[in-house]
mmCIF file of C-alpha atoms in Angstrom:
data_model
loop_
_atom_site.group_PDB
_atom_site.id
_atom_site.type_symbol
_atom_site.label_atom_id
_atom_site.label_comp_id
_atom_site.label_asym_id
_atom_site.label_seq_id
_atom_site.Cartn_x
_atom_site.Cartn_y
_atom_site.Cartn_z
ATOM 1 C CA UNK A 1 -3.200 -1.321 -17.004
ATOM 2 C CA UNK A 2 -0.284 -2.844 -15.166
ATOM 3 C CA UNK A 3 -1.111 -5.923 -12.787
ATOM 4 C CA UNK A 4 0.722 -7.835 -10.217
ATOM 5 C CA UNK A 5 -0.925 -10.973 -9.212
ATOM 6 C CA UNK A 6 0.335 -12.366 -6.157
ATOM 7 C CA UNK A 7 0.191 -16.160 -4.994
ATOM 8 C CA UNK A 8 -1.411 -17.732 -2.455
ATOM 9 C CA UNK A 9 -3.546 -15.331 -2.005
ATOM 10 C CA UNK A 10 -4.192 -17.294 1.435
ATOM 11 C CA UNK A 11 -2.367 -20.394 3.265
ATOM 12 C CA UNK A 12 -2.563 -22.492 6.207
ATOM 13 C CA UNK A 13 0.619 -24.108 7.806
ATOM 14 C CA UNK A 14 1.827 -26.295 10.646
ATOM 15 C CA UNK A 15 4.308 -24.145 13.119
ATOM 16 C CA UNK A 16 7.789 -24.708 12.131
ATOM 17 C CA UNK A 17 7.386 -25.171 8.464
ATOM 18 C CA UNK A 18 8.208 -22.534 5.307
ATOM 19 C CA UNK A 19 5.828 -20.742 3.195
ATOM 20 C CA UNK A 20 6.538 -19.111 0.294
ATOM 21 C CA UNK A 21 4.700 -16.225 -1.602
ATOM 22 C CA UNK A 22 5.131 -14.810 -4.858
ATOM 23 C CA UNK A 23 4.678 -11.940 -6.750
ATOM 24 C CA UNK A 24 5.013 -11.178 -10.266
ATOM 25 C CA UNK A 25 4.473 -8.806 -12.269
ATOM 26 C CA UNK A 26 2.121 -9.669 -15.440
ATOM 27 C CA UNK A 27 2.735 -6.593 -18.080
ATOM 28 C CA UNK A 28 5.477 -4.715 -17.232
ATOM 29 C CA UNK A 29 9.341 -4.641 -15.613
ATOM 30 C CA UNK A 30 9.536 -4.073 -11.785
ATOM 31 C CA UNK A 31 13.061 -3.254 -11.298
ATOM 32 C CA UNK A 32 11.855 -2.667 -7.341
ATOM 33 C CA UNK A 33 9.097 -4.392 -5.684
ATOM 34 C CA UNK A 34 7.996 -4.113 -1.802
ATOM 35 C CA UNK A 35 6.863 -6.155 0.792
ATOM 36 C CA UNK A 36 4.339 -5.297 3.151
ATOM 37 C CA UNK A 37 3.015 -6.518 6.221
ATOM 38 C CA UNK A 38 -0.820 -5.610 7.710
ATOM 39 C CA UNK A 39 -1.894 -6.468 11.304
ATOM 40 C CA UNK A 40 -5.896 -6.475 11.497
ATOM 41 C CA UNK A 41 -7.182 -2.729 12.352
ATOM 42 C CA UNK A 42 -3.453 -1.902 11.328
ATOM 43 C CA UNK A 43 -1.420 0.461 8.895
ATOM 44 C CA UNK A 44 1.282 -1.202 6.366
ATOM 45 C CA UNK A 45 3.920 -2.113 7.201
ATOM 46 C CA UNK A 46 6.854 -1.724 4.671
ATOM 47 C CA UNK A 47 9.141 -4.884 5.814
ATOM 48 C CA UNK A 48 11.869 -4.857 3.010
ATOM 49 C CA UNK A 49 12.438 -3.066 -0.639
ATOM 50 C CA UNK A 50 13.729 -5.993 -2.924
ATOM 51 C CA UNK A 51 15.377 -4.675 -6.684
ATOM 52 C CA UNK A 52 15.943 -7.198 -9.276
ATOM 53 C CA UNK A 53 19.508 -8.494 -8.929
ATOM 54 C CA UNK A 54 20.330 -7.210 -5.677
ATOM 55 C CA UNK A 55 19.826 -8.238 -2.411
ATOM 56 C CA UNK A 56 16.869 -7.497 -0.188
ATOM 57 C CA UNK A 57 16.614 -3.755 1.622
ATOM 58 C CA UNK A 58 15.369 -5.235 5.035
ATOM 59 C CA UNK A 59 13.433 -2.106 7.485
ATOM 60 C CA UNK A 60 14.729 -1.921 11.132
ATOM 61 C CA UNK A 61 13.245 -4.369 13.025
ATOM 62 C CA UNK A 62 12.416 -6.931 10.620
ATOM 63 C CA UNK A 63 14.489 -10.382 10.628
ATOM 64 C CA UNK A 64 16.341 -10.757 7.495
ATOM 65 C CA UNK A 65 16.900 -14.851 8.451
ATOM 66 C CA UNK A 66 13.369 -15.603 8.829
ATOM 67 C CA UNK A 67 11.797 -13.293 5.872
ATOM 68 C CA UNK A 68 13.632 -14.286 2.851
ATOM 69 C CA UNK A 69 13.400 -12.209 -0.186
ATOM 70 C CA UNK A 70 14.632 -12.970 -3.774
ATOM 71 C CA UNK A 71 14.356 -11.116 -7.186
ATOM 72 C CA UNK A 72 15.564 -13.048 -9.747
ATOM 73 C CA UNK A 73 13.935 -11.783 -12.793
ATOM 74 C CA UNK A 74 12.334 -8.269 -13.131
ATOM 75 C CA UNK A 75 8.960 -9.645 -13.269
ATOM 76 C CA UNK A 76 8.945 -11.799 -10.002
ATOM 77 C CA UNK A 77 9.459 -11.351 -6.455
ATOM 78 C CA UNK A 78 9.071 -13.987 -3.578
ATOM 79 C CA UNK A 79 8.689 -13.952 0.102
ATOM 80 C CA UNK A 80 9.734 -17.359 1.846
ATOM 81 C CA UNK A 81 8.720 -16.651 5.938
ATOM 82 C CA UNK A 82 11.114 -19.614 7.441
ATOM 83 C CA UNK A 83 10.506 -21.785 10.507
ATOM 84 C CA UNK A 84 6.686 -20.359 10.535
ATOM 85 C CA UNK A 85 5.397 -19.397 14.139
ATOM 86 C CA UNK A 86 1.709 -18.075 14.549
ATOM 87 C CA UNK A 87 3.034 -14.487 15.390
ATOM 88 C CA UNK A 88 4.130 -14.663 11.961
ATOM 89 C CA UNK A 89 -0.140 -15.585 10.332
ATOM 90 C CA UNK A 90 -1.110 -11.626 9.021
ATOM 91 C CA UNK A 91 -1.559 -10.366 5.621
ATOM 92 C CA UNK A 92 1.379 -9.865 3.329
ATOM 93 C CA UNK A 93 1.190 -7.557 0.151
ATOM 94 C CA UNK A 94 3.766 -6.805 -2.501
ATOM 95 C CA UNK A 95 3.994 -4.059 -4.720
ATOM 96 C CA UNK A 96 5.917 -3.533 -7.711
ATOM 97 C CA UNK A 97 7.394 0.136 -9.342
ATOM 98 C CA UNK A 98 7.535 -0.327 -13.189
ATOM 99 C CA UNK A 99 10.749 0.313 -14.445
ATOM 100 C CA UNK A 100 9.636 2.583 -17.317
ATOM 101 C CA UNK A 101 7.016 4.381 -15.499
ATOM 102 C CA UNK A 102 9.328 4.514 -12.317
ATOM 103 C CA UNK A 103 11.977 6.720 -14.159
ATOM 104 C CA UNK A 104 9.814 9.239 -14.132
ATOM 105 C CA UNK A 105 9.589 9.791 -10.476
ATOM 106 C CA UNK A 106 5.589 9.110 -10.660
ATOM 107 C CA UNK A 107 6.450 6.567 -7.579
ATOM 108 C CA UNK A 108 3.215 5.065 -8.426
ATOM 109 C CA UNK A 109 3.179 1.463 -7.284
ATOM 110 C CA UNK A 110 0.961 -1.547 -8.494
ATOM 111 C CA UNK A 111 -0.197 -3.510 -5.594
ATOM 112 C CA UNK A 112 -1.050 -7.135 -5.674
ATOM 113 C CA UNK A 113 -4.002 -8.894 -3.924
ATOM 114 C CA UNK A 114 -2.414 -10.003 -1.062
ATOM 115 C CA UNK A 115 -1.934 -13.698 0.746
ATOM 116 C CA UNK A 116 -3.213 -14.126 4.109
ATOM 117 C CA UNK A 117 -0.533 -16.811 6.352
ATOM 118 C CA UNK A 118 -2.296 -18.418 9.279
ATOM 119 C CA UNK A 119 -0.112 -20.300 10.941
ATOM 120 C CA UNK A 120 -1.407 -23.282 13.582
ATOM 121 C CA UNK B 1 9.988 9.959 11.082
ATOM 122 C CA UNK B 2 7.504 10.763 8.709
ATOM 123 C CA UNK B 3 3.380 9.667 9.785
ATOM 124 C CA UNK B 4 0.116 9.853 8.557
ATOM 125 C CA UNK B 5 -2.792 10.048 10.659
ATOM 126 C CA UNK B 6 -6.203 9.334 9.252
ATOM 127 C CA UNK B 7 -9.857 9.174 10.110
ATOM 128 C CA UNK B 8 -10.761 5.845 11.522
ATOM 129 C CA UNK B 9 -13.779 4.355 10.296
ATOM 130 C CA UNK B 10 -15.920 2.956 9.247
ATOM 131 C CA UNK B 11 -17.915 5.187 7.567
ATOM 132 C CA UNK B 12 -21.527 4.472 6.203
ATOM 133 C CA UNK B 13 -23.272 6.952 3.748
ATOM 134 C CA UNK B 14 -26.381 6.256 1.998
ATOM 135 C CA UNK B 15 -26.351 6.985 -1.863
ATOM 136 C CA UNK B 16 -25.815 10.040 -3.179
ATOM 137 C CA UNK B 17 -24.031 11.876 0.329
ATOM 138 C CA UNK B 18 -20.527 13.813 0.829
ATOM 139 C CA UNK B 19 -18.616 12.248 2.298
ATOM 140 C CA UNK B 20 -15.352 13.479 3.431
ATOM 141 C CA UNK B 21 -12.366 11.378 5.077
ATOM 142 C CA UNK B 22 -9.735 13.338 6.804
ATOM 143 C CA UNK B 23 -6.004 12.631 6.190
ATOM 144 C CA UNK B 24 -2.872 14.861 8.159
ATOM 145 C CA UNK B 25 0.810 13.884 7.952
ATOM 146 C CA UNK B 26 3.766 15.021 9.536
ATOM 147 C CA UNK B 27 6.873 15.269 7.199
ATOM 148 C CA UNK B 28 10.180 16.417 6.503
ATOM 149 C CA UNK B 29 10.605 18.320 3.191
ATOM 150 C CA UNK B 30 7.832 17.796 0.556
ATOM 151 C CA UNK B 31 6.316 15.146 -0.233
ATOM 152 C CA UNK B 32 4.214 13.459 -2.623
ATOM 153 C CA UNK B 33 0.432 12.152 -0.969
ATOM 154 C CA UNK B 34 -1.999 9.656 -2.119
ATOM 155 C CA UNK B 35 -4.821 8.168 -1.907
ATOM 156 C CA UNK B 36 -5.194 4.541 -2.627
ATOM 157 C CA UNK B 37 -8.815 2.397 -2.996
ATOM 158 C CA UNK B 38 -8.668 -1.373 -2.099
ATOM 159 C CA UNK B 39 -11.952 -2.372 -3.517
ATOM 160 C CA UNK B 40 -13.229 -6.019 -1.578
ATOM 161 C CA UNK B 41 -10.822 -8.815 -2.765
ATOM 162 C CA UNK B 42 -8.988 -6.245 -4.971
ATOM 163 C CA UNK B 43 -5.385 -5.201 -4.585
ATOM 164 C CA UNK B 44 -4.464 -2.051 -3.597
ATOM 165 C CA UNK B 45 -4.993 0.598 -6.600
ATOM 166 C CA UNK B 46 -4.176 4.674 -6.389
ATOM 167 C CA UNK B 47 -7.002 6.722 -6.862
ATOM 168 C CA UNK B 48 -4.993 9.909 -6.826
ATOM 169 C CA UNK B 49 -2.313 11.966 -5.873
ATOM 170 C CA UNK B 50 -0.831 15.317 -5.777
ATOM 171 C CA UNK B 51 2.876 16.096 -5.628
ATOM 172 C CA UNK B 52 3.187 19.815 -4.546
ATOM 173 C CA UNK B 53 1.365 22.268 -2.364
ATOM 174 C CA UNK B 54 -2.241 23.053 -3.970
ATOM 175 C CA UNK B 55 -2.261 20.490 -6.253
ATOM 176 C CA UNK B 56 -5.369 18.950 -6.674
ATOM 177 C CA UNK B 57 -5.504 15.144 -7.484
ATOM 178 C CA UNK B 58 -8.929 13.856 -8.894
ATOM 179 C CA UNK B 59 -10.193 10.862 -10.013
ATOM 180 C CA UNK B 60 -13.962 8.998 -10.750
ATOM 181 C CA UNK B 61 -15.541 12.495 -8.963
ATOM 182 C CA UNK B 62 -12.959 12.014 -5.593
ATOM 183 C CA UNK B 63 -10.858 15.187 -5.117
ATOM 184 C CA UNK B 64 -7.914 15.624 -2.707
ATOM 185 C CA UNK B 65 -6.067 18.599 -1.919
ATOM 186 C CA UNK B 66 -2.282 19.155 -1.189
ATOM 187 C CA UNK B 67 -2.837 21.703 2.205
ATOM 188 C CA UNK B 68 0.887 22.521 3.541
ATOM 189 C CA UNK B 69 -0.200 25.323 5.717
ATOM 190 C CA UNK B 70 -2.491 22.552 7.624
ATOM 191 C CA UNK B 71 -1.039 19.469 6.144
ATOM 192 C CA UNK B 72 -3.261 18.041 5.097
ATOM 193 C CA UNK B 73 -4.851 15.621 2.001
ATOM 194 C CA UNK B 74 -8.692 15.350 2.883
ATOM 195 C CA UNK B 75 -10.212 12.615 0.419
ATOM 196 C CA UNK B 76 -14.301 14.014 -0.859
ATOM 197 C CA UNK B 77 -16.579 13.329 -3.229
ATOM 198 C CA UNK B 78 -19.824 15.393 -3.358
ATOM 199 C CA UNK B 79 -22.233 12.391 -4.230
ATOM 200 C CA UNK B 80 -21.029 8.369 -3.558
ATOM 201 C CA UNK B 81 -22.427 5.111 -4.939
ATOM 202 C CA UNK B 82 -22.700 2.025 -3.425
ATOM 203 C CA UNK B 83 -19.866 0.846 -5.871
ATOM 204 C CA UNK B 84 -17.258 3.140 -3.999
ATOM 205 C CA UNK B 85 -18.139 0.650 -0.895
ATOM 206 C CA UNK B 86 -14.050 -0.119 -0.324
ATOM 207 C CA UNK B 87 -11.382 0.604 2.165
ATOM 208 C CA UNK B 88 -9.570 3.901 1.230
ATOM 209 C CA UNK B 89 -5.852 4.516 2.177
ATOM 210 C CA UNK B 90 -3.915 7.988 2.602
ATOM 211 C CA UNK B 91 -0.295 7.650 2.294
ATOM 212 C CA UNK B 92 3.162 10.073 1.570
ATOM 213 C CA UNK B 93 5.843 9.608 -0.286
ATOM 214 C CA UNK B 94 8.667 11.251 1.225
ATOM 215 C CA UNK B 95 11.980 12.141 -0.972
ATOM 216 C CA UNK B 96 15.052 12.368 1.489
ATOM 217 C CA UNK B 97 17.191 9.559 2.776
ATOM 218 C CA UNK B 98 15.306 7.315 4.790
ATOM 219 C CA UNK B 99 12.430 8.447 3.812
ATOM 220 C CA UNK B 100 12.296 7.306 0.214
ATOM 221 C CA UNK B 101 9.049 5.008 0.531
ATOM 222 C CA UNK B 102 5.041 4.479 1.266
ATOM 223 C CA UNK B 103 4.179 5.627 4.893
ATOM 224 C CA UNK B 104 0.341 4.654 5.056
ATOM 225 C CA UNK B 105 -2.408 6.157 7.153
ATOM 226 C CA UNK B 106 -4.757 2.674 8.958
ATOM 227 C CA UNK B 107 -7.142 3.174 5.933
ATOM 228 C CA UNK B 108 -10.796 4.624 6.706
ATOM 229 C CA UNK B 109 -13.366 1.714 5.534
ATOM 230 C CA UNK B 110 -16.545 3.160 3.660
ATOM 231 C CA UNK B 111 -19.705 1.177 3.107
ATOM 232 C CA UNK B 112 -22.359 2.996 0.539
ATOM 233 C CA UNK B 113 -25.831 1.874 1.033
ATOM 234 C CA UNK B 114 -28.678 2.288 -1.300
#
């Protein structure tokens, strides 16, 4: 079945540095892939759609500057969260929508592990 | 905007019990409802879904469904194992304008004991 496997799947970082994430896709296209965000005892949080090419689809509220998104290639995603402050340590998942599979209007996503930021 | 409101947990059954987590969302239009598993240390993975009223999305003995007079998408399964021990997620799809993505419910975590 389809996979995405997502990297780190946790990291620790000094305030003020930049972490990045990625998330690819292992056996199929993702022309769209999502970012989420979960707080502990929390829903997701959708933070920004990202298709291949194209820039980032950023949801109200979330800062475009310090959540970088790029999809260079329709099997990999990346999150970079700049200038890292501990407000920003929570649990980010991606999800990709395969391209084939997608144009059928099944919306079903593949979900990745996850990476858990802590930031000091 | 479009919500989904589920049962909080967690939830601990012994082997073999129903078990039943509620799931009610408030949405414009129609839309699509799932449930998604996220076994421990696992990714997220949908366990069903139904797209239209009275559908009825099953999968590994859990049924769910569709309920637009009480909207509704209550997750059961008549007898659980310890392997469905996980955190299970309701979410919506919806399919106009803004609406065109995942809106999740907290997720209901289920322990199965022997």
């Amino acid at each position: 079945g389809a996979v995405v496997s997502q990297h780190p799947s946790w990291v620790i970082c000094k305030s003020g540095t930049s972490v990045k994430i990625e998330c690819r896709s292992l056996d199929f296209q993702a022309t769209t892939m999502f970012w989420y965000r979960q707080f502990p005892k929390q829903s997701l949080m959708l933070m920004a759609t990202s298709n291949e090419g194209s820039k980032a689809t950023y949801e109200q509220g979330v800062e475009k500057d310090k959540f970088l998104i790029n999809h260079a290639s329709l099997t990999l995603s990346t999150l970079t969260v700049t200038s890292a402050h501990p407000e920003d340590s929570s649990f980010y998942i991606c999800s990709a929508r395969d391209r084939v599979r997608g144009q059928s209007g099944a919306n079903v996503l593949t979900f990745g592990a996850g990476s858990r930021l802590t930031v000091l | 905007g479009n919500s989904v409101t589920q049962m909080e947990g967690p939830v601990t059954l012994s082997e073999e019990a129903f078990l039943t987590i509620n799931c009610t969302y408030t949405a414009t239009g129609y839309p699509s409802l799932f449930w998604y598993v996220q076994y421990p240390g696992e990714g997220l993975q949908l366990l069903l879904k139904a797209t239209k009223a009275d559908d009825k999305g099953s999968n590994k003995g859990f049924e769910a469904t569709y309920r637009k007079e009480t909207t509704s998408f209550h997750l059961e399964k008549g007898s659980v194992q310890v392997s469905d021990s996980a955190v299970y997620f309701c979410a919506l799809w919806g399919h106009a304008g803004n609406n065109r993505k995942l809106i999740w419910g907290l997720g209901t975590s289920l322990a199965v004991n022997p």
